[in-house]
Amino acid sequence: LEPGDYIVAARHGQAEVDQPVTIEPGEVDQTVFVLNAGVLKVRPLAVAGGDPVDSAAVVAAYPGGETTGYGATTLTLPAGEQKLTVSIGAGEVTETFTLKAGETLEKDVVVGVGRAVLNAAYVAGMKVDEGGLFVEILRAAKKIDGSRDVVAYGYGPDTAHDVPAGDYVLR
């Protein structure tokens, strides 16, 4: 760089800082950037003791923004209050915590879902095996108007859905 005054932006992950730097003729500048950040390592689990779920969405809302990862995720985030939301299928868990600068925080997040595999049969022993089959999972509890909330749906035989524990109606 030509000698002079600059503003240099340093970024690692979601943490960033802008800092003035003066470049002197014939000198090597060794400015240190302090990102005021920590590292969050998240392992999304369907059940306690299970393996991380690669398709899980990991959303971190941090001071100044939000980012999304999938499966086991490592994030560098600005220090401060964090809101972490992990989703597996129709199940979702949200927690808030404080990440300190220089801290590496490891979290196993148990979403608590089971897997429902749906099929239909024309008659006992004669499975519907065409792709035109439509199946849906509804909450068992009816709303005041008599309808039910749809939790998940899919097409074809053997559709698999991750849902939280509870009572459901299959259609």
Coordinates of N, CA and C in Angstrom, one line a residue:
L1 N 0.8 -1.2 0.0 CA 0.0 0.0 0.0 C 0.9 1.2 0.0
E2 N 0.3 2.3 -0.6 CA 1.0 3.6 -0.5 C 1.0 4.0 1.0
P3 N 2.0 4.7 1.5 CA 1.9 5.2 2.8 C 0.7 6.1 3.0
G4 N 0.1 6.1 4.2 CA -1.1 6.9 4.5 C -2.0 6.2 5.5
D5 N -3.1 6.9 5.7 CA -4.1 6.4 6.7 C -5.2 5.6 6.0
Y6 N -5.5 4.5 6.6 CA -6.6 3.6 6.0 C -7.5 3.1 7.1
I7 N -8.7 2.7 6.7 CA -9.6 1.9 7.6 C -9.6 0.5 7.0
V8 N -9.2 -0.5 7.9 CA -9.1 -1.8 7.4 C -10.2 -2.6 8.1
A9 N -10.9 -3.4 7.4 CA -11.9 -4.3 7.9 C -11.4 -5.7 8.0
A10 N -11.5 -6.3 9.2 CA -11.1 -7.7 9.5 C -12.3 -8.5 9.8
R11 N -12.4 -9.7 9.2 CA -13.6 -10.5 9.4 C -13.2 -11.9 9.5
H12 N -13.8 -12.6 10.5 CA -13.7 -14.1 10.6 C -15.0 -14.6 11.0
G13 N -15.6 -15.5 10.2 CA -17.0 -15.9 10.4 C -17.9 -14.8 10.4
Q14 N -18.7 -14.6 11.4 CA -19.7 -13.5 11.5 C -19.1 -12.3 12.3
A15 N -17.9 -12.5 12.9 CA -17.3 -11.4 13.7 C -16.5 -10.5 12.8
E16 N -16.7 -9.2 12.9 CA -15.9 -8.2 12.1 C -15.6 -7.0 12.9
V17 N -14.5 -6.3 12.5 CA -14.2 -5.0 13.1 C -13.5 -4.2 12.1
D18 N -13.8 -2.9 12.1 CA -13.1 -1.9 11.3 C -12.1 -1.1 12.2
Q19 N -10.9 -0.9 11.7 CA -9.9 -0.3 12.5 C -9.0 0.6 11.7
P20 N -8.7 1.8 12.2 CA -7.7 2.7 11.5 C -6.3 2.1 11.5
V21 N -5.6 2.2 10.4 CA -4.3 1.7 10.3 C -3.5 2.8 9.5
T22 N -2.3 3.1 10.0 CA -1.4 4.1 9.4 C -0.2 3.3 8.8
I23 N 0.0 3.4 7.5 CA 1.1 2.8 6.8 C 2.2 3.8 6.7
E24 N 3.4 3.5 7.3 CA 4.5 4.4 7.2 C 5.5 3.9 6.1
P25 N 6.2 4.8 5.5 CA 7.1 4.5 4.4 C 8.2 3.6 5.0
G26 N 8.5 2.4 4.3 CA 9.6 1.5 4.7 C 9.3 0.7 5.9
E27 N 8.1 0.8 6.5 CA 7.8 0.1 7.7 C 6.8 -1.1 7.4
V28 N 6.8 -2.1 8.2 CA 5.8 -3.2 8.1 C 4.9 -3.0 9.3
D29 N 3.6 -2.8 8.9 CA 2.6 -2.6 9.9 C 2.2 -4.0 10.5
Q30 N 2.1 -4.1 11.8 CA 1.7 -5.3 12.4 C 0.5 -5.1 13.4
T31 N -0.5 -4.4 12.8 CA -1.7 -4.1 13.6 C -2.4 -5.4 14.0
V32 N -2.9 -5.5 15.2 CA -3.6 -6.7 15.7 C -5.1 -6.3 15.8
F33 N -6.0 -7.1 15.2 CA -7.4 -6.8 15.2 C -8.0 -7.7 16.3
V34 N -8.8 -7.0 17.2 CA -9.5 -7.7 18.2 C -11.0 -7.8 17.8
L35 N -11.4 -9.1 17.5 CA -12.7 -9.3 17.0 C -13.8 -9.3 18.0
N36 N -13.4 -9.5 19.3 CA -14.4 -9.6 20.4 C -15.4 -10.7 20.1
A37 N -14.9 -11.9 19.8 CA -15.8 -12.9 19.3 C -15.5 -14.2 20.1
G38 N -16.4 -15.2 19.9 CA -16.3 -16.5 20.5 C -16.6 -17.5 19.4
V39 N -16.5 -18.8 19.7 CA -16.8 -19.9 18.8 C -17.9 -20.7 19.4
L40 N -18.9 -21.0 18.6 CA -20.0 -21.8 19.0 C -20.0 -23.1 18.1
K41 N -19.9 -24.2 18.8 CA -20.0 -25.5 18.1 C -21.3 -26.2 18.5
V42 N -22.1 -26.5 17.5 CA -23.5 -27.0 17.7 C -23.6 -28.4 17.1
R43 N -24.1 -29.4 17.9 CA -24.4 -30.7 17.4 C -25.9 -30.9 17.5
P44 N -26.6 -30.9 16.4 CA -28.1 -31.0 16.5 C -28.4 -32.5 16.6
L45 N -29.2 -32.9 17.6 CA -29.5 -34.3 17.8 C -31.0 -34.5 17.8
A46 N -31.5 -35.6 17.1 CA -32.9 -35.9 17.1 C -33.3 -36.4 18.5
V47 N -32.5 -37.2 19.2 CA -32.7 -37.7 20.5 C -31.4 -37.7 21.3
A48 N -31.5 -37.6 22.6 CA -30.3 -37.6 23.5 C -29.5 -38.9 23.2
G49 N -28.2 -38.7 23.0 CA -27.3 -39.8 22.8 C -27.2 -40.2 21.3
G50 N -28.0 -39.6 20.4 CA -28.0 -39.9 19.0 C -26.8 -39.3 18.3
D51 N -26.8 -39.5 17.0 CA -25.8 -38.9 16.1 C -26.3 -37.6 15.6
P52 N -25.4 -36.6 15.3 CA -25.8 -35.4 14.7 C -26.6 -35.6 13.4
V53 N -27.6 -34.8 13.3 CA -28.5 -34.9 12.1 C -28.0 -33.9 11.0
D54 N -27.5 -34.4 9.9 CA -27.0 -33.6 8.8 C -28.0 -32.6 8.2
S55 N -29.2 -33.0 8.2 CA -30.3 -32.1 7.6 C -30.8 -31.1 8.6
A56 N -30.4 -31.1 9.8 CA -30.9 -30.1 10.8 C -30.5 -28.7 10.4
A57 N -31.4 -27.7 10.6 CA -31.1 -26.3 10.4 C -30.7 -25.7 11.7
V58 N -29.5 -25.0 11.7 CA -29.0 -24.4 12.9 C -28.9 -22.9 12.6
V59 N -29.8 -22.1 13.2 CA -29.9 -20.7 13.0 C -29.4 -20.0 14.3
A60 N -28.4 -19.1 14.1 CA -27.9 -18.3 15.2 C -28.1 -16.8 14.9
A61 N -28.9 -16.2 15.8 CA -29.1 -14.8 15.8 C -28.2 -14.2 16.8
Y62 N -27.2 -13.4 16.3 CA -26.2 -12.8 17.2 C -26.3 -11.3 17.1
P63 N -25.6 -10.6 18.0 CA -25.6 -9.1 17.9 C -25.3 -8.6 16.5
G64 N -26.2 -8.0 15.8 CA -26.0 -7.5 14.5 C -26.3 -8.3 13.3
G65 N -26.9 -9.5 13.5 CA -27.2 -10.3 12.4 C -27.7 -11.7 12.7
E66 N -27.7 -12.5 11.7 CA -28.2 -13.9 11.8 C -27.5 -14.8 10.7
T67 N -27.2 -16.0 11.0 CA -26.6 -16.9 10.1 C -27.2 -18.3 10.2
T68 N -27.1 -19.1 9.2 CA -27.7 -20.5 9.2 C -26.6 -21.5 8.7
G69 N -26.6 -22.6 9.5 CA -25.8 -23.7 9.1 C -26.6 -25.0 9.1
Y70 N -26.0 -26.1 8.6 CA -26.8 -27.3 8.6 C -25.9 -28.4 9.2
G71 N -26.6 -29.3 9.9 CA -25.8 -30.4 10.6 C -24.9 -29.9 11.7
A72 N -23.9 -30.6 12.0 CA -22.9 -30.2 13.0 C -22.3 -28.9 12.5
T73 N -22.3 -27.8 13.2 CA -22.0 -26.5 12.8 C -21.0 -25.8 13.7
T74 N -20.0 -25.2 13.2 CA -19.1 -24.4 14.0 C -19.1 -22.9 13.5
L75 N -19.4 -22.0 14.4 CA -19.6 -20.6 14.0 C -18.7 -19.7 14.8
T76 N -18.1 -18.7 14.2 CA -17.4 -17.6 14.9 C -18.4 -16.5 15.0
L77 N -18.8 -16.1 16.2 CA -19.8 -15.0 16.4 C -19.3 -13.9 17.3
P78 N -19.9 -12.7 17.1 CA -19.6 -11.6 18.0 C -20.0 -12.0 19.4
A79 N -19.3 -11.6 20.4 CA -19.6 -11.9 21.8 C -20.9 -11.2 22.1
G80 N -21.7 -11.7 23.0 CA -22.9 -11.2 23.5 C -24.0 -12.2 23.5
E81 N -25.3 -11.7 23.6 CA -26.4 -12.6 23.7 C -26.7 -13.2 22.3
Q82 N -26.9 -14.5 22.4 CA -27.1 -15.3 21.2 C -28.5 -16.0 21.3
K83 N -29.2 -16.1 20.2 CA -30.4 -16.9 20.1 C -30.2 -18.0 19.1
L84 N -30.2 -19.2 19.6 CA -30.0 -20.4 18.8 C -31.2 -21.2 18.6
T85 N -31.6 -21.4 17.3 CA -32.8 -22.2 17.0 C -32.3 -23.4 16.1
V86 N -32.7 -24.6 16.6 CA -32.3 -25.8 15.8 C -33.6 -26.5 15.4
S87 N -33.7 -26.8 14.1 CA -34.9 -27.5 13.6 C -34.5 -28.8 12.9
I88 N -35.3 -29.8 13.2 CA -35.2 -31.1 12.6 C -36.6 -31.5 12.2
G89 N -36.9 -31.5 10.9 CA -38.2 -31.8 10.4 C -39.2 -30.8 11.0
A90 N -40.3 -31.2 11.6 CA -41.3 -30.4 12.2 C -40.9 -30.0 13.7
G91 N -39.8 -30.5 14.2 CA -39.4 -30.2 15.6 C -38.5 -29.0 15.6
E92 N -38.6 -28.2 16.7 CA -37.7 -27.0 16.8 C -37.5 -26.7 18.3
V93 N -36.2 -26.3 18.6 CA -35.8 -25.9 19.9 C -35.1 -24.6 19.8
T94 N -35.5 -23.7 20.7 CA -34.8 -22.4 20.7 C -34.3 -22.1 22.1
E95 N -33.0 -21.6 22.2 CA -32.5 -21.2 23.5 C -31.7 -19.9 23.3
T96 N -31.6 -19.2 24.4 CA -30.8 -17.9 24.4 C -29.7 -18.1 25.5
F97 N -28.5 -17.6 25.1 CA -27.4 -17.7 26.0 C -26.4 -16.6 25.7
T98 N -25.4 -16.4 26.5 CA -24.4 -15.4 26.3 C -23.1 -16.0 25.9
L99 N -22.5 -15.6 24.8 CA -21.2 -16.1 24.4 C -20.2 -15.0 24.7
K100 N -19.1 -15.4 25.4 CA -18.1 -14.5 25.8 C -17.0 -14.4 24.8
A101 N -16.3 -13.3 24.7 CA -15.2 -13.1 23.8 C -14.1 -14.1 24.2
G102 N -13.5 -14.8 23.3 CA -12.5 -15.8 23.5 C -13.0 -17.2 24.0
E103 N -14.3 -17.3 24.1 CA -14.9 -18.6 24.6 C -15.2 -19.5 23.4
T104 N -15.0 -20.8 23.6 CA -15.4 -21.8 22.7 C -16.5 -22.6 23.5
L105 N -17.7 -22.5 23.0 CA -18.9 -23.1 23.6 C -19.4 -24.3 22.8
E106 N -19.4 -25.5 23.4 CA -19.9 -26.6 22.6 C -21.3 -27.0 23.2
K107 N -22.3 -27.1 22.2 CA -23.7 -27.4 22.6 C -24.2 -28.6 21.9
D108 N -24.7 -29.6 22.6 CA -25.5 -30.7 22.0 C -27.0 -30.2 22.2
V109 N -27.7 -30.0 21.1 CA -29.1 -29.5 21.1 C -30.0 -30.7 20.7
V110 N -30.8 -31.2 21.7 CA -31.7 -32.3 21.5 C -33.0 -31.7 21.1
V111 N -33.5 -32.0 19.9 CA -34.7 -31.5 19.4 C -35.9 -32.4 19.8
G112 N -35.6 -33.6 20.0 CA -36.7 -34.5 20.5 C -37.7 -34.9 19.5
V113 N -37.3 -35.5 18.4 CA -38.3 -35.9 17.4 C -38.2 -37.4 17.1
G114 N -39.3 -37.9 16.6 CA -39.3 -39.3 16.2 C -39.6 -39.3 14.7
R115 N -39.5 -40.5 14.1 CA -39.7 -40.6 12.7 C -41.0 -41.3 12.4
A116 N -41.9 -40.7 11.6 CA -43.1 -41.4 11.1 C -42.9 -41.7 9.6
V117 N -43.1 -43.0 9.3 CA -43.0 -43.4 7.9 C -44.4 -43.8 7.5
L118 N -44.9 -43.1 6.5 CA -46.3 -43.2 6.1 C -46.5 -44.0 4.8
N119 N -47.5 -44.8 4.8 CA -47.9 -45.6 3.7 C -49.5 -45.8 3.7
A120 N -50.0 -46.3 2.6 CA -51.4 -46.6 2.5 C -51.5 -48.0 1.8
A121 N -52.7 -48.6 2.0 CA -53.0 -49.9 1.3 C -54.4 -49.8 0.6
Y122 N -54.5 -50.4 -0.6 CA -55.8 -50.4 -1.2 C -56.7 -51.4 -0.4
V123 N -56.1 -52.5 0.0 CA -56.7 -53.5 0.9 C -55.6 -54.1 1.7
A124 N -55.9 -54.7 2.8 CA -54.8 -55.4 3.6 C -53.9 -56.2 2.7
G125 N -52.6 -55.9 2.8 CA -51.6 -56.6 2.0 C -51.4 -56.1 0.6
M126 N -52.1 -55.0 0.2 CA -51.9 -54.5 -1.2 C -51.5 -53.0 -1.0
K127 N -50.2 -52.8 -0.8 CA -49.7 -51.4 -0.6 C -49.8 -50.5 -1.8
V128 N -50.2 -49.3 -1.6 CA -50.2 -48.3 -2.7 C -48.7 -47.9 -2.9
D129 N -48.2 -48.2 -4.1 CA -46.8 -48.0 -4.4 C -46.6 -46.9 -5.5
E130 N -47.6 -46.2 -5.9 CA -47.5 -45.2 -6.9 C -47.1 -43.9 -6.3
G131 N -46.5 -43.0 -7.1 CA -46.1 -41.7 -6.6 C -47.2 -40.7 -6.3
G132 N -48.4 -41.0 -6.8 CA -49.6 -40.1 -6.6 C -50.2 -40.2 -5.2
L133 N -49.7 -41.0 -4.4 CA -50.2 -41.1 -3.0 C -49.8 -39.8 -2.3
F134 N -50.8 -39.1 -1.7 CA -50.6 -37.9 -0.8 C -50.9 -38.3 0.6
V135 N -50.0 -38.0 1.5 CA -50.2 -38.3 2.9 C -49.8 -37.0 3.7
E136 N -50.5 -36.8 4.8 CA -50.2 -35.7 5.7 C -50.4 -36.1 7.1
I137 N -49.6 -35.4 8.0 CA -49.7 -35.5 9.4 C -50.3 -34.2 10.0
L138 N -51.4 -34.4 10.8 CA -52.1 -33.3 11.3 C -52.1 -33.4 12.8
R139 N -52.1 -32.2 13.5 CA -52.2 -32.3 15.0 C -53.5 -32.9 15.4
A140 N -53.6 -33.7 16.4 CA -54.8 -34.4 16.8 C -55.8 -33.4 17.3
A141 N -55.3 -32.4 18.0 CA -56.3 -31.4 18.6 C -56.9 -30.5 17.5
K142 N -58.2 -30.4 17.6 CA -58.9 -29.6 16.6 C -58.9 -28.1 17.1
K143 N -58.9 -27.2 16.1 CA -59.1 -25.8 16.4 C -60.5 -25.5 16.7
I144 N -60.9 -24.4 17.1 CA -62.3 -24.0 17.4 C -63.2 -24.2 16.2
D145 N -62.7 -24.0 15.0 CA -63.5 -24.2 13.8 C -63.5 -25.7 13.3
G146 N -62.9 -26.6 14.0 CA -63.0 -28.0 13.7 C -61.8 -28.5 12.8
S147 N -61.0 -27.6 12.3 CA -59.9 -27.9 11.5 C -58.7 -28.3 12.3
R148 N -57.7 -28.9 11.7 CA -56.5 -29.3 12.4 C -55.3 -28.7 11.6
D149 N -54.2 -28.4 12.4 CA -53.0 -27.8 11.8 C -52.2 -28.9 11.1
V150 N -51.7 -28.7 9.9 CA -50.8 -29.6 9.2 C -49.4 -29.5 9.7
V151 N -48.9 -30.6 10.1 CA -47.5 -30.7 10.6 C -46.5 -31.0 9.5
A152 N -46.9 -32.0 8.7 CA -46.0 -32.4 7.6 C -46.8 -33.1 6.5
Y153 N -46.3 -33.2 5.3 CA -47.0 -33.9 4.2 C -46.0 -34.4 3.2
G154 N -46.4 -35.3 2.4 CA -45.5 -35.8 1.3 C -46.2 -36.6 0.3
Y155 N -45.5 -37.0 -0.7 CA -46.1 -37.8 -1.9 C -45.4 -39.1 -2.0
G156 N -46.1 -40.1 -2.3 CA -45.5 -41.4 -2.6 C -45.5 -42.3 -1.3
P157 N -45.2 -43.6 -1.6 CA -45.1 -44.5 -0.4 C -43.8 -44.2 0.4
D158 N -43.8 -44.7 1.6 CA -42.7 -44.6 2.5 C -42.2 -43.2 2.7
T159 N -43.0 -42.2 2.7 CA -42.6 -40.9 3.1 C -42.3 -40.8 4.5
A160 N -41.1 -40.2 4.9 CA -40.6 -40.2 6.2 C -40.6 -38.8 6.7
H161 N -41.1 -38.6 8.0 CA -41.2 -37.2 8.5 C -40.7 -37.2 10.0
D162 N -39.9 -36.3 10.3 CA -39.4 -36.1 11.7 C -40.4 -35.2 12.4
V163 N -41.0 -35.7 13.5 CA -42.0 -34.9 14.2 C -41.8 -35.0 15.7
P164 N -42.1 -33.9 16.5 CA -42.0 -34.0 17.9 C -43.0 -35.0 18.5
A165 N -42.7 -35.5 19.7 CA -43.6 -36.4 20.4 C -45.0 -35.7 20.6
G166 N -46.1 -36.5 20.4 CA -47.4 -35.9 20.6 C -48.4 -36.8 19.9
D167 N -49.6 -36.3 19.9 CA -50.7 -37.0 19.2 C -51.0 -36.4 17.9
Y168 N -51.2 -37.2 16.9 CA -51.4 -36.8 15.5 C -52.5 -37.6 14.9
V169 N -53.1 -37.1 13.8 CA -54.0 -37.8 12.9 C -53.3 -37.9 11.6
L170 N -53.3 -39.1 11.0 CA -52.7 -39.3 9.6 C -53.8 -39.3 8.6
R171 N -53.6 -38.6 7.5 CA -54.6 -38.6 6.4 C -53.8 -38.9 5.1

